[in-house]
mmCIF file of C-alpha atoms in Angstrom:
data_model
loop_
_atom_site.group_PDB
_atom_site.id
_atom_site.type_symbol
_atom_site.label_atom_id
_atom_site.label_comp_id
_atom_site.label_asym_id
_atom_site.label_seq_id
_atom_site.Cartn_x
_atom_site.Cartn_y
_atom_site.Cartn_z
ATOM 1 C CA MET A 1 74.085 205.846 154.648
ATOM 2 C CA ILE A 2 73.723 202.107 153.019
ATOM 3 C CA GLN A 3 70.512 201.268 152.211
ATOM 4 C CA ALA A 4 69.269 197.736 151.482
ATOM 5 C CA THR A 5 68.044 196.487 148.687
ATOM 6 C CA PRO A 6 64.675 194.211 148.290
ATOM 7 C CA ASN A 7 66.573 191.278 147.900
ATOM 8 C CA HIS A 8 68.809 191.427 151.485
ATOM 9 C CA SER A 9 66.119 192.966 153.061
ATOM 10 C CA PRO A 10 66.489 192.517 157.220
ATOM 11 C CA ARG A 11 63.566 190.047 157.485
ATOM 12 C CA ARG A 12 64.653 188.666 154.267
ATOM 13 C CA SER A 13 68.409 187.936 155.720
ATOM 14 C CA ARG A 14 66.743 186.928 159.402
ATOM 15 C CA HIS A 15 64.470 184.347 157.544
ATOM 16 C CA ARG A 16 67.458 182.817 155.444
ATOM 17 C CA PHE A 17 69.033 182.577 158.304
ATOM 18 C CA LEU A 18 66.695 180.831 160.155
ATOM 19 C CA LEU A 19 65.842 178.425 157.444
ATOM 20 C CA LEU A 20 69.700 177.451 157.467
ATOM 21 C CA MET A 21 69.710 176.916 160.782
ATOM 22 C CA VAL A 22 66.611 174.521 160.405
ATOM 23 C CA ILE A 23 68.229 172.850 157.958
ATOM 24 C CA VAL A 24 71.751 172.350 160.133
ATOM 25 C CA GLY A 25 69.254 171.019 162.681
ATOM 26 C CA VAL A 26 67.800 168.542 160.903
ATOM 27 C CA LEU A 27 71.162 167.426 159.066
ATOM 28 C CA SER A 28 72.563 167.281 162.510
ATOM 29 C CA ILE A 29 69.684 165.149 164.031
ATOM 30 C CA SER A 30 70.061 162.886 160.752
ATOM 31 C CA ALA A 31 74.456 162.522 161.620
ATOM 32 C CA LEU A 32 73.409 161.656 165.217
ATOM 33 C CA VAL A 33 70.422 159.493 164.949
ATOM 34 C CA THR A 34 72.906 157.599 162.040
ATOM 35 C CA TYR A 35 75.642 157.914 164.620
ATOM 36 C CA VAL A 36 73.993 155.822 167.636
ATOM 37 C CA LEU A 37 72.070 153.867 165.438
ATOM 38 C CA ARG A 38 75.398 151.940 164.476
ATOM 39 C CA ALA A 39 77.062 152.308 167.702
ATOM 40 C CA ARG A 40 74.180 150.253 168.671
ATOM 41 C CA THR A 41 74.786 147.980 165.985
ATOM 42 C CA ARG A 42 77.767 145.338 167.416
ATOM 43 C CA PRO A 43 80.222 145.467 165.320
ATOM 44 C CA VAL A 44 81.576 142.384 164.079
ATOM 45 C CA PRO A 45 85.166 141.397 163.869
ATOM 46 C CA ILE A 46 86.781 141.386 160.784
ATOM 47 C CA PRO A 47 89.182 138.177 160.242
ATOM 48 C CA ALA A 48 92.732 138.770 159.683
ATOM 49 C CA THR A 49 92.632 136.724 156.949
ATOM 50 C CA THR A 50 90.417 136.163 154.323
ATOM 51 C CA THR A 51 91.692 132.971 152.886
ATOM 52 C CA ASN A 52 91.516 129.576 155.136
ATOM 53 C CA PRO A 53 95.463 128.212 155.647
ATOM 54 C CA PRO A 54 96.110 125.103 153.126
ATOM 55 C CA SER A 55 97.108 123.206 156.379
ATOM 56 C CA ILE A 56 93.260 122.614 157.733
ATOM 57 C CA TYR A 57 93.302 119.904 154.942
ATOM 58 C CA ALA A 58 94.081 117.164 155.119
ATOM 59 C CA GLY A 59 96.049 115.612 151.092
ATOM 60 C CA THR A 60 94.448 116.102 148.024
ATOM 61 C CA ALA A 61 90.761 117.074 147.096
ATOM 62 C CA THR A 62 88.835 113.933 147.267
ATOM 63 C CA GLY A 63 85.060 113.410 147.726
ATOM 64 C CA PRO A 64 81.677 115.496 147.178
ATOM 65 C CA LEU A 65 81.982 118.692 148.071
ATOM 66 C CA TYR A 66 78.865 119.788 150.126
ATOM 67 C CA THR A 67 77.393 123.184 151.391
ATOM 68 C CA PRO A 68 75.854 123.257 155.233
ATOM 69 C CA PHE A 69 74.297 126.625 154.648
ATOM 70 C CA GLN A 70 70.873 127.016 152.615
ATOM 71 C CA LEU A 71 69.049 129.456 151.257
ATOM 72 C CA GLU A 72 65.355 129.044 150.347
ATOM 73 C CA ILE A 73 62.677 131.724 148.947
ATOM 74 C CA ASP A 74 58.777 131.616 149.431
ATOM 75 C CA PRO A 75 56.850 133.457 146.567
ATOM 76 C CA MET A 76 54.786 136.038 147.668
ATOM 77 C CA GLN A 77 53.352 138.859 145.846
ATOM 78 C CA ARG A 78 52.082 141.617 148.435
ATOM 79 C CA LEU A 79 51.517 141.735 152.013
ATOM 80 C CA LEU A 80 50.203 144.275 154.319
ATOM 81 C CA LEU A 81 50.160 144.785 157.913
ATOM 82 C CA ILE A 82 47.307 146.273 160.292
ATOM 83 C CA ASN A 83 48.101 146.773 163.610
ATOM 84 C CA PHE A 84 44.935 147.429 166.588
ATOM 85 C CA GLY A 85 47.160 146.821 169.389
ATOM 86 C CA GLU A 86 46.411 149.992 170.804
ATOM 87 C CA ASP A 87 42.795 148.950 170.763
ATOM 88 C CA PRO A 88 43.161 145.063 170.080
ATOM 89 C CA ASP A 89 40.088 142.430 169.799
ATOM 90 C CA ALA A 90 39.400 140.011 172.847
ATOM 91 C CA ILE A 91 41.807 137.239 170.340
ATOM 92 C CA TYR A 92 43.294 139.542 167.730
ATOM 93 C CA LEU A 93 45.421 142.410 167.624
ATOM 94 C CA GLY A 94 46.231 142.566 164.072
ATOM 95 C CA PHE A 95 45.927 141.435 160.090
ATOM 96 C CA GLU A 96 47.969 140.455 157.926
ATOM 97 C CA PRO A 97 46.698 139.324 154.020
ATOM 98 C CA GLN A 98 48.731 138.133 151.457
ATOM 99 C CA VAL A 99 48.619 137.302 147.915
ATOM 100 C CA PHE A 100 50.128 134.431 146.258
ATOM 101 C CA ASP A 101 50.297 133.599 142.506
ATOM 102 C CA ASP A 102 53.108 130.927 142.033
ATOM 103 C CA GLU A 103 53.109 126.976 141.013
ATOM 104 C CA ARG A 104 54.035 126.192 144.993
ATOM 105 C CA HIS A 105 51.421 128.330 146.859
ATOM 106 C CA GLY A 106 48.371 128.454 144.052
ATOM 107 C CA THR A 107 46.794 131.610 143.340
ATOM 108 C CA GLY A 108 44.490 133.404 146.198
ATOM 109 C CA LEU A 109 44.944 135.846 149.555
ATOM 110 C CA ILE A 110 45.478 134.560 152.826
ATOM 111 C CA VAL A 111 44.314 136.634 156.164
ATOM 112 C CA ILE A 112 47.367 135.728 159.197
ATOM 113 C CA ALA A 113 45.747 136.763 161.996
ATOM 114 C CA TRP A 114 47.821 137.886 165.041
ATOM 115 C CA ARG A 115 46.590 136.754 168.396
ATOM 116 C CA VAL A 116 47.219 138.406 172.013
ATOM 117 C CA ASP A 117 48.208 135.450 173.474
ATOM 118 C CA GLY A 118 51.934 135.537 170.226
ATOM 119 C CA LYS A 119 50.250 132.625 168.352
ATOM 120 C CA VAL A 120 48.911 133.082 164.903
ATOM 121 C CA ASP A 121 45.765 131.849 163.016
ATOM 122 C CA VAL A 122 45.652 131.940 159.397
ATOM 123 C CA TYR A 123 42.551 131.903 157.093
ATOM 124 C CA HIS A 124 43.199 131.129 153.218
ATOM 125 C CA GLN A 125 41.295 130.875 150.160
ATOM 126 C CA PRO A 126 40.596 126.812 148.723
ATOM 127 C CA GLY A 127 42.876 128.107 145.653
ATOM 128 C CA VAL A 128 45.861 128.452 148.107
ATOM 129 C CA ARG A 129 48.364 125.660 149.441
ATOM 130 C CA LEU A 130 50.499 126.353 152.446
ATOM 131 C CA ASP A 131 52.562 124.278 154.248
ATOM 132 C CA PRO A 132 51.623 124.642 158.577
ATOM 133 C CA ALA A 133 55.618 124.119 159.633
ATOM 134 C CA THR A 134 55.959 127.522 157.658
ATOM 135 C CA TYR A 135 54.579 129.458 159.917
ATOM 136 C CA ALA A 136 55.705 127.920 163.222
ATOM 137 C CA ILE A 137 58.071 130.833 163.476
ATOM 138 C CA ALA A 138 55.858 133.134 163.410
ATOM 139 C CA GLY A 139 55.261 134.649 167.294
ATOM 140 C CA ASP A 140 54.772 131.332 169.391
ATOM 141 C CA GLY A 141 53.844 129.304 166.016
ATOM 142 C CA LEU A 142 50.721 128.419 164.427
ATOM 143 C CA ASN A 143 47.337 128.102 166.673
ATOM 144 C CA LEU A 144 45.305 126.472 163.782
ATOM 145 C CA MET A 145 44.645 127.101 159.810
ATOM 146 C CA LEU A 146 40.995 127.095 158.500
ATOM 147 C CA GLU A 147 39.654 127.175 154.844
ATOM 148 C CA ARG A 148 37.732 130.316 153.802
ATOM 149 C CA PRO A 149 35.987 131.503 150.769
ATOM 150 C CA LEU A 150 37.328 135.336 151.686
ATOM 151 C CA ALA A 151 34.637 135.645 148.511
ATOM 152 C CA ASP A 152 35.387 138.921 146.857
ATOM 153 C CA ALA A 153 38.622 139.590 148.594
ATOM 154 C CA SER A 154 41.221 141.889 147.287
ATOM 155 C CA PHE A 155 44.353 143.583 147.916
ATOM 156 C CA ARG A 156 46.531 145.984 145.174
ATOM 157 C CA VAL A 157 48.716 149.258 145.423
ATOM 158 C CA THR A 158 47.844 152.073 143.459
ATOM 159 C CA GLU A 159 49.629 155.548 142.649
ATOM 160 C CA THR A 160 47.550 156.560 145.293
ATOM 161 C CA GLY A 161 47.866 153.942 148.027
ATOM 162 C CA VAL A 162 46.548 151.026 149.351
ATOM 163 C CA GLU A 163 42.983 149.438 148.442
ATOM 164 C CA ALA A 164 42.413 146.371 150.373
ATOM 165 C CA ALA A 165 39.758 144.669 151.649
ATOM 166 C CA PHE A 166 38.594 141.070 152.616
ATOM 167 C CA ALA A 167 35.425 139.521 155.594
ATOM 168 C CA PHE A 168 35.485 135.853 156.526
ATOM 169 C CA GLU A 169 34.202 134.468 159.939
ATOM 170 C CA ASP A 170 36.870 133.372 161.984
ATOM 171 C CA ALA A 171 37.142 129.981 164.018
ATOM 172 C CA LEU A 172 34.222 131.288 166.785
ATOM 173 C CA GLY A 173 31.869 132.280 164.194
ATOM 174 C CA ARG A 174 32.394 136.090 164.567
ATOM 175 C CA SER A 175 32.242 138.143 161.571
ATOM 176 C CA ILE A 176 35.386 139.948 160.610
ATOM 177 C CA GLU A 177 35.350 142.875 158.073
ATOM 178 C CA VAL A 178 38.314 144.887 157.016
ATOM 179 C CA ALA A 179 38.616 147.478 154.227
ATOM 180 C CA ILE A 180 41.058 150.217 153.264
ATOM 181 C CA SER A 181 40.913 152.615 150.835
ATOM 182 C CA GLU A 182 43.624 155.197 150.652
ATOM 183 C CA ARG A 183 43.412 157.826 147.992
ATOM 184 C CA ASN A 184 46.182 160.186 148.803
ATOM 185 C CA PRO A 185 47.170 162.006 145.570
ATOM 186 C CA ALA A 186 50.524 162.912 146.901
ATOM 187 C CA PRO A 187 53.541 160.707 145.216
ATOM 188 C CA ARG A 188 54.372 157.790 147.700
ATOM 189 C CA ARG A 189 58.328 158.079 149.010
ATOM 190 C CA PRO A 190 58.858 154.125 149.862
ATOM 191 C CA PHE A 191 62.034 152.379 151.221
ATOM 192 C CA GLY A 192 63.562 149.094 152.061
ATOM 193 C CA LEU A 193 63.075 147.450 154.999
ATOM 194 C CA LEU A 194 63.639 143.833 156.637
ATOM 195 C CA ALA A 195 61.053 143.057 158.555
ATOM 196 C CA PRO A 196 61.381 142.159 161.951
ATOM 197 C CA MET A 197 58.941 138.979 161.838
ATOM 198 C CA GLY A 198 61.497 136.816 163.693
ATOM 199 C CA GLN A 199 61.553 139.209 166.724
ATOM 200 C CA ALA A 200 58.685 136.909 168.136
ATOM 201 C CA ALA A 201 59.703 133.841 167.499
ATOM 202 C CA THR A 202 60.561 132.439 170.518
ATOM 203 C CA SER A 203 61.214 128.449 168.401
ATOM 204 C CA PRO A 204 62.270 129.131 165.242
ATOM 205 C CA SER A 205 63.009 126.254 162.613
ATOM 206 C CA ALA A 206 64.790 129.167 160.602
ATOM 207 C CA LEU A 207 66.018 132.248 160.493
ATOM 208 C CA PRO A 208 63.280 134.594 158.442
ATOM 209 C CA LEU A 209 64.266 136.912 156.084
ATOM 210 C CA VAL A 210 61.367 139.136 155.221
ATOM 211 C CA LEU A 211 63.083 141.645 152.952
ATOM 212 C CA LEU A 212 60.286 144.593 151.666
ATOM 213 C CA HIS A 213 60.672 146.424 148.698
ATOM 214 C CA ASP A 214 59.075 149.562 147.579
ATOM 215 C CA PHE A 215 57.553 149.386 151.700
ATOM 216 C CA TYR A 216 55.399 152.103 152.570
ATOM 217 C CA PHE A 217 53.476 152.794 155.468
ATOM 218 C CA VAL A 218 49.165 154.018 154.868
ATOM 219 C CA ARG A 219 48.336 157.615 155.131
ATOM 220 C CA GLN A 220 46.410 158.841 157.703
ATOM 221 C CA ALA A 221 45.260 161.821 155.515
ATOM 222 C CA ALA A 222 42.651 160.782 152.548
ATOM 223 C CA THR A 223 42.688 157.438 153.780
ATOM 224 C CA GLU A 224 39.119 155.475 154.716
ATOM 225 C CA VAL A 225 39.133 152.514 157.081
ATOM 226 C CA THR A 226 36.975 149.787 157.741
ATOM 227 C CA LEU A 227 38.040 147.305 160.868
ATOM 228 C CA LEU A 228 35.264 145.510 162.589
ATOM 229 C CA ILE A 229 35.516 141.973 164.389
ATOM 230 C CA ASP A 230 32.022 140.656 165.993
ATOM 231 C CA GLY A 231 29.866 143.972 164.880
ATOM 232 C CA LYS A 232 32.653 146.016 166.958
ATOM 233 C CA SER A 233 34.785 148.563 165.374
ATOM 234 C CA HIS A 234 38.621 148.901 166.177
ATOM 235 C CA THR A 235 40.688 151.755 165.723
ATOM 236 C CA PRO A 236 44.149 151.200 163.472
ATOM 237 C CA ASP A 237 47.694 151.678 165.956
ATOM 238 C CA LYS A 238 49.110 155.564 164.071
ATOM 239 C CA MET A 239 53.038 155.829 163.859
ATOM 240 C CA PRO A 240 54.033 158.420 166.720
ATOM 241 C CA VAL A 241 56.165 160.564 164.208
ATOM 242 C CA PRO A 242 55.365 161.683 161.192
ATOM 243 C CA ILE A 243 57.116 159.941 157.973
ATOM 244 C CA ASP A 244 57.928 162.364 154.816
ATOM 245 C CA GLY A 245 56.023 165.335 156.675
ATOM 246 C CA THR A 246 53.043 163.146 156.897
ATOM 247 C CA ARG A 247 51.014 161.571 159.821
ATOM 248 C CA MET A 248 50.716 157.694 159.036
ATOM 249 C CA TYR A 249 49.116 154.663 160.301
ATOM 250 C CA PHE A 250 51.170 152.221 161.730
ATOM 251 C CA MET A 251 49.519 149.891 158.998
ATOM 252 C CA ARG A 252 52.690 149.010 156.237
ATOM 253 C CA TYR A 253 52.597 147.211 153.036
ATOM 254 C CA SER A 254 54.967 146.032 150.241
ATOM 255 C CA PRO A 255 54.453 145.485 146.607
ATOM 256 C CA ASP A 256 57.132 143.419 146.311
ATOM 257 C CA PRO A 257 58.310 141.515 148.832
ATOM 258 C CA VAL A 258 61.256 138.307 148.984
ATOM 259 C CA ILE A 259 60.515 136.158 151.630
ATOM 260 C CA ALA A 260 63.674 133.826 152.202
ATOM 261 C CA THR A 261 64.788 131.638 154.871
ATOM 262 C CA LEU A 262 68.453 130.932 155.747
ATOM 263 C CA ASN A 263 69.642 127.375 157.037
ATOM 264 C CA PRO A 264 65.784 125.749 158.099
ATOM 265 C CA ALA A 265 66.376 122.780 160.638
ATOM 266 C CA TYR A 266 67.237 119.556 158.788
ATOM 267 C CA ASP A 267 67.607 116.301 159.639
ATOM 268 C CA GLY A 268 69.115 113.509 157.190
ATOM 269 C CA PRO A 269 71.356 112.906 154.255
ATOM 270 C CA MET A 270 73.056 115.562 152.649
ATOM 271 C CA THR A 271 73.093 115.940 148.796
ATOM 272 C CA PRO A 272 76.413 116.256 146.942
ATOM 273 C CA LEU A 273 76.896 119.912 144.907
ATOM 274 C CA GLU A 274 76.833 119.496 140.903
ATOM 275 C CA HIS A 275 79.841 121.446 139.618
ATOM 276 C CA LEU A 276 78.989 123.506 136.522
ATOM 277 C CA SER A 277 82.652 124.652 136.256
ATOM 278 C CA ALA A 278 85.512 125.324 138.609
ATOM 279 C CA THR A 279 84.504 128.351 139.844
ATOM 280 C CA GLU A 280 80.423 127.636 139.892
ATOM 281 C CA ALA A 281 78.179 124.577 141.253
ATOM 282 C CA ARG A 282 74.080 124.341 141.554
ATOM 283 C CA LEU A 283 72.454 122.669 144.376
ATOM 284 C CA GLY A 284 68.365 122.268 143.317
ATOM 285 C CA GLU A 285 67.835 126.435 142.559
ATOM 286 C CA LEU A 286 70.618 127.587 144.889
ATOM 287 C CA THR A 287 73.301 128.479 142.861
ATOM 288 C CA VAL A 288 76.953 127.893 145.224
ATOM 289 C CA GLU A 289 80.164 130.549 143.946
ATOM 290 C CA LEU A 290 83.374 128.423 144.477
ATOM 291 C CA GLY A 291 86.970 129.273 144.632
ATOM 292 C CA ASP A 292 89.715 127.496 144.645
ATOM 293 C CA ASN A 293 92.352 127.223 147.486
ATOM 294 C CA GLN A 294 95.548 125.291 146.121
ATOM 295 C CA GLY A 295 93.482 122.791 144.671
ATOM 296 C CA GLN A 296 90.825 122.315 146.976
ATOM 297 C CA PRO A 297 86.983 123.958 146.258
ATOM 298 C CA GLU A 298 85.860 126.491 148.595
ATOM 299 C CA ILE A 299 82.278 128.005 149.196
ATOM 300 C CA THR A 300 82.551 131.800 148.940
ATOM 301 C CA GLN A 301 79.356 132.600 148.204
ATOM 302 C CA LEU A 302 75.142 131.253 147.759
ATOM 303 C CA ARG A 303 72.936 132.942 145.447
ATOM 304 C CA ARG A 304 69.209 132.461 145.029
ATOM 305 C CA SER A 305 66.543 134.598 142.679
ATOM 306 C CA PHE A 306 63.176 135.489 142.811
ATOM 307 C CA ASN A 307 61.782 137.262 140.307
ATOM 308 C CA ASP A 308 64.005 140.197 139.677
ATOM 309 C CA HIS A 309 65.630 140.253 142.609
ATOM 310 C CA GLU A 310 68.487 138.107 144.126
ATOM 311 C CA VAL A 311 69.768 137.109 147.570
ATOM 312 C CA THR A 312 73.133 136.438 148.516
ATOM 313 C CA VAL A 313 75.313 135.111 152.085
ATOM 314 C CA ALA A 314 79.118 135.524 151.106
ATOM 315 C CA PHE A 315 81.686 134.048 153.473
ATOM 316 C CA THR A 316 85.248 135.695 154.525
ATOM 317 C CA PRO A 317 86.620 133.412 154.678
ATOM 318 C CA PRO A 318 85.152 130.694 152.114
ATOM 319 C CA LEU A 319 83.774 127.467 153.720
ATOM 320 C CA PRO A 320 85.813 125.177 153.633
ATOM 321 C CA ASN A 321 85.539 121.740 151.675
ATOM 322 C CA LEU A 322 84.094 119.855 155.070
ATOM 323 C CA VAL A 323 85.044 116.036 153.876
ATOM 324 C CA ASN A 324 88.984 117.228 153.545
ATOM 325 C CA LEU A 325 89.545 118.824 156.742
ATOM 326 C CA ALA A 326 92.578 117.538 158.343
ATOM 327 C CA GLU A 327 91.665 116.153 162.144
ATOM 328 C CA GLY A 328 91.517 119.042 164.468
ATOM 329 C CA ALA A 329 91.438 121.537 162.190
ATOM 330 C CA SER A 330 88.867 124.593 162.557
ATOM 331 C CA THR A 331 88.447 128.115 161.124
ATOM 332 C CA SER A 332 86.064 131.062 161.177
ATOM 333 C CA GLY A 333 84.630 134.076 159.680
ATOM 334 C CA ILE A 334 81.959 136.317 158.948
ATOM 335 C CA PHE A 335 78.948 135.839 156.981
ATOM 336 C CA THR A 336 77.098 138.657 154.785
ATOM 337 C CA ILE A 337 73.271 138.289 153.756
ATOM 338 C CA ALA A 338 72.340 140.646 150.647
ATOM 339 C CA ALA A 339 70.146 141.619 148.290
ATOM 340 C CA ASP A 340 68.332 144.818 146.867
ATOM 341 C CA PRO A 341 70.811 147.883 148.954
ATOM 342 C CA SER A 342 68.021 149.297 149.613
ATOM 343 C CA VAL A 343 66.842 146.667 152.353
ATOM 344 C CA GLY A 344 70.542 146.670 153.600
ATOM 345 C CA GLN A 345 71.962 143.470 154.732
ATOM 346 C CA VAL A 346 73.088 141.170 157.609
ATOM 347 C CA ILE A 347 75.826 139.959 159.009
ATOM 348 C CA GLY A 348 77.296 137.553 161.555
ATOM 349 C CA GLU A 349 79.647 135.243 162.342
ATOM 350 C CA TYR A 350 80.423 130.955 161.827
ATOM 351 C CA ALA A 351 82.873 128.652 162.801
ATOM 352 C CA LEU A 352 83.349 124.847 162.492
ATOM 353 C CA LYS A 353 85.535 122.522 163.877
ATOM 354 C CA ARG A 354 86.259 118.669 162.406
ATOM 355 C CA GLN A 355 87.151 115.636 165.276
ATOM 356 C CA GLY A 356 87.133 112.558 163.967
ATOM 357 C CA SER A 357 84.321 112.027 161.671
ATOM 358 C CA THR A 358 82.623 114.582 162.582
ATOM 359 C CA VAL A 359 82.121 118.337 161.721
ATOM 360 C CA THR A 360 80.381 120.945 164.135
ATOM 361 C CA LEU A 361 79.243 124.040 162.720
ATOM 362 C CA GLU A 362 77.624 127.338 164.409
ATOM 363 C CA ALA A 363 76.282 130.925 162.982
ATOM 364 C CA ILE A 364 75.282 133.875 164.735
ATOM 365 C CA PRO A 365 74.114 136.871 163.393
ATOM 366 C CA SER A 366 75.875 138.444 165.792
ATOM 367 C CA GLY A 367 76.125 141.986 163.910
ATOM 368 C CA GLY A 368 72.300 142.502 163.388
ATOM 369 C CA TRP A 369 70.528 143.881 160.223
ATOM 370 C CA TYR A 370 72.166 147.247 158.598
ATOM 371 C CA PRO A 371 69.978 149.352 157.214
ATOM 372 C CA ASN A 372 70.832 151.314 154.573
ATOM 373 C CA GLU A 373 68.071 154.487 154.856
ATOM 374 C CA SER A 374 68.778 158.167 154.494
ATOM 375 C CA LYS A 375 65.699 159.023 156.011
ATOM 376 C CA TRP A 376 66.215 160.584 159.370
ATOM 377 C CA THR A 377 62.708 160.044 160.596
ATOM 378 C CA VAL A 378 62.960 156.238 159.501
ATOM 379 C CA GLN A 379 66.678 156.197 161.306
ATOM 380 C CA LEU A 380 64.526 157.936 164.194
ATOM 381 C CA ILE A 381 62.296 155.116 164.306
ATOM 382 C CA TYR A 382 65.134 152.277 164.091
ATOM 383 C CA LEU A 383 66.973 153.804 166.707
ATOM 384 C CA MET A 384 63.531 153.969 168.849
ATOM 385 C CA ALA A 385 62.875 150.608 168.104
ATOM 386 C CA ALA A 386 66.039 148.700 169.064
ATOM 387 C CA ASP A 387 64.313 145.523 167.886
ATOM 388 C CA PHE A 388 63.866 146.606 163.935
ATOM 389 C CA THR A 389 68.268 145.928 163.897
ATOM 390 C CA ALA A 390 68.824 143.724 166.813
ATOM 391 C CA TRP A 391 66.711 141.213 166.586
ATOM 392 C CA PRO A 392 68.804 139.048 164.449
ATOM 393 C CA ARG A 393 71.458 138.907 167.264
ATOM 394 C CA SER A 394 69.070 136.492 169.265
ATOM 395 C CA TYR A 395 69.400 133.692 166.978
ATOM 396 C CA ARG A 396 71.850 131.064 166.884
ATOM 397 C CA TRP A 397 71.781 128.001 164.502
ATOM 398 C CA THR A 398 73.874 124.689 165.123
ATOM 399 C CA ALA A 399 75.002 121.757 162.802
ATOM 400 C CA THR A 400 76.473 118.599 163.440
ATOM 401 C CA LEU A 401 77.735 116.672 159.859
ATOM 402 C CA ASP A 402 78.801 112.931 160.062
ATOM 403 C CA LEU A 403 80.993 112.260 157.534
ATOM 404 C CA THR A 404 81.745 108.407 158.679
ATOM 405 C CA HIS A 405 80.659 107.787 155.083
ATOM 406 C CA PRO A 406 82.222 110.868 152.513
ATOM 407 C CA SER A 407 80.351 109.663 149.852
ATOM 408 C CA GLN A 408 77.208 110.174 152.020
ATOM 409 C CA ALA A 409 77.077 112.665 154.792
ATOM 410 C CA THR A 410 74.416 113.147 157.173
ATOM 411 C CA MET A 411 73.460 116.743 159.106
ATOM 412 C CA GLN A 412 71.803 117.615 162.356
ATOM 413 C CA SER A 413 70.918 121.052 162.530
ATOM 414 C CA ARG A 414 68.999 123.762 164.826
ATOM 415 C CA TRP A 415 68.323 127.579 165.698
ATOM 416 C CA GLU A 416 67.770 128.566 169.150
ATOM 417 C CA ARG A 417 67.098 132.205 170.630
ATOM 418 C CA ILE A 418 69.757 132.904 172.736
ATOM 419 C CA THR A 419 68.584 136.076 174.249
ATOM 420 C CA PRO A 420 64.512 135.833 174.880
ATOM 421 C CA PRO A 421 62.257 137.550 172.688
#
């Protein structure tokens, strides 16, 4: 008779078997979620060729080189989103404090107050300079912008989580007081995210790319929350499923955001690129990488940097030299917007055609956002809330270039939602 040793007892073997089954189950769920998530993201056709045929050009390269695509960066230091849509105020259902410290905005804190009617109110400290047009792409647009002292306001991210506090009087004279103190000793396990800020926009003026590095949720344990509007307490929304085995509020933050916009709407003269070398040009703070197509310079990639991060827009095949396109010439391809690998990438399609002295262009982020996240719980959230990955697909950019005078081209461009938000 063979007796089981303590290290190989039936009970221990059963426990190991059950643990193995749990691990297999989790991995299976993760694989299934990943598969379905990818399947729900519309694939973008890969171009048959990665180069433009020389036949699209008329003669040798002459005149300036223009880029119809633009990439801008809006500096920001930190942001926090506080939702209480399950227990809303008569006017507000969320607050979004943001911290600035740069030459464009100055130094200070603002609070975007998300309204139940879809618009936003913006309250800002005197030391912050804001362009109201920036908030036209938030929800149904800007309702009002008011300066407030926001005395003693603070917002920082520590090793134990978020510490934030602000108080102000809203446009109706009501007092608003918010304080969050997260002092959870467990290590945070942040990840990267493209925030679906553009999902609610009805009349976008650009494609908003809110890239959130070191992104995480506020944990319920060891967190004190005060949320008072006109003396009434409100309860912040909670996540429906735990993340990293921890129950979370639907309050999320990033101490390292990069706010980029693709192709802001424009109507006016275009500026020729400044050639730095055969492979690189510049337009202000935008770096343009060039390729050569039998003597015709073409745009392979755009690059824009902020702090330690870089955002790129790559084209396959490259954007052609628009000034030298032949009559009736056309081309199409894909564009890929990428940054830090943790925030994934956005993939879309572009097409252009020349007729006479006019070049028309169209770009649609038809592939949506491809996240790059291994946590199956986060993947499950993306699966349950499809807007996280699908919202860019509803945007379409169109532009018309007038090349009547090639040395001074002009462009009119706009964005629209091709499916309702």
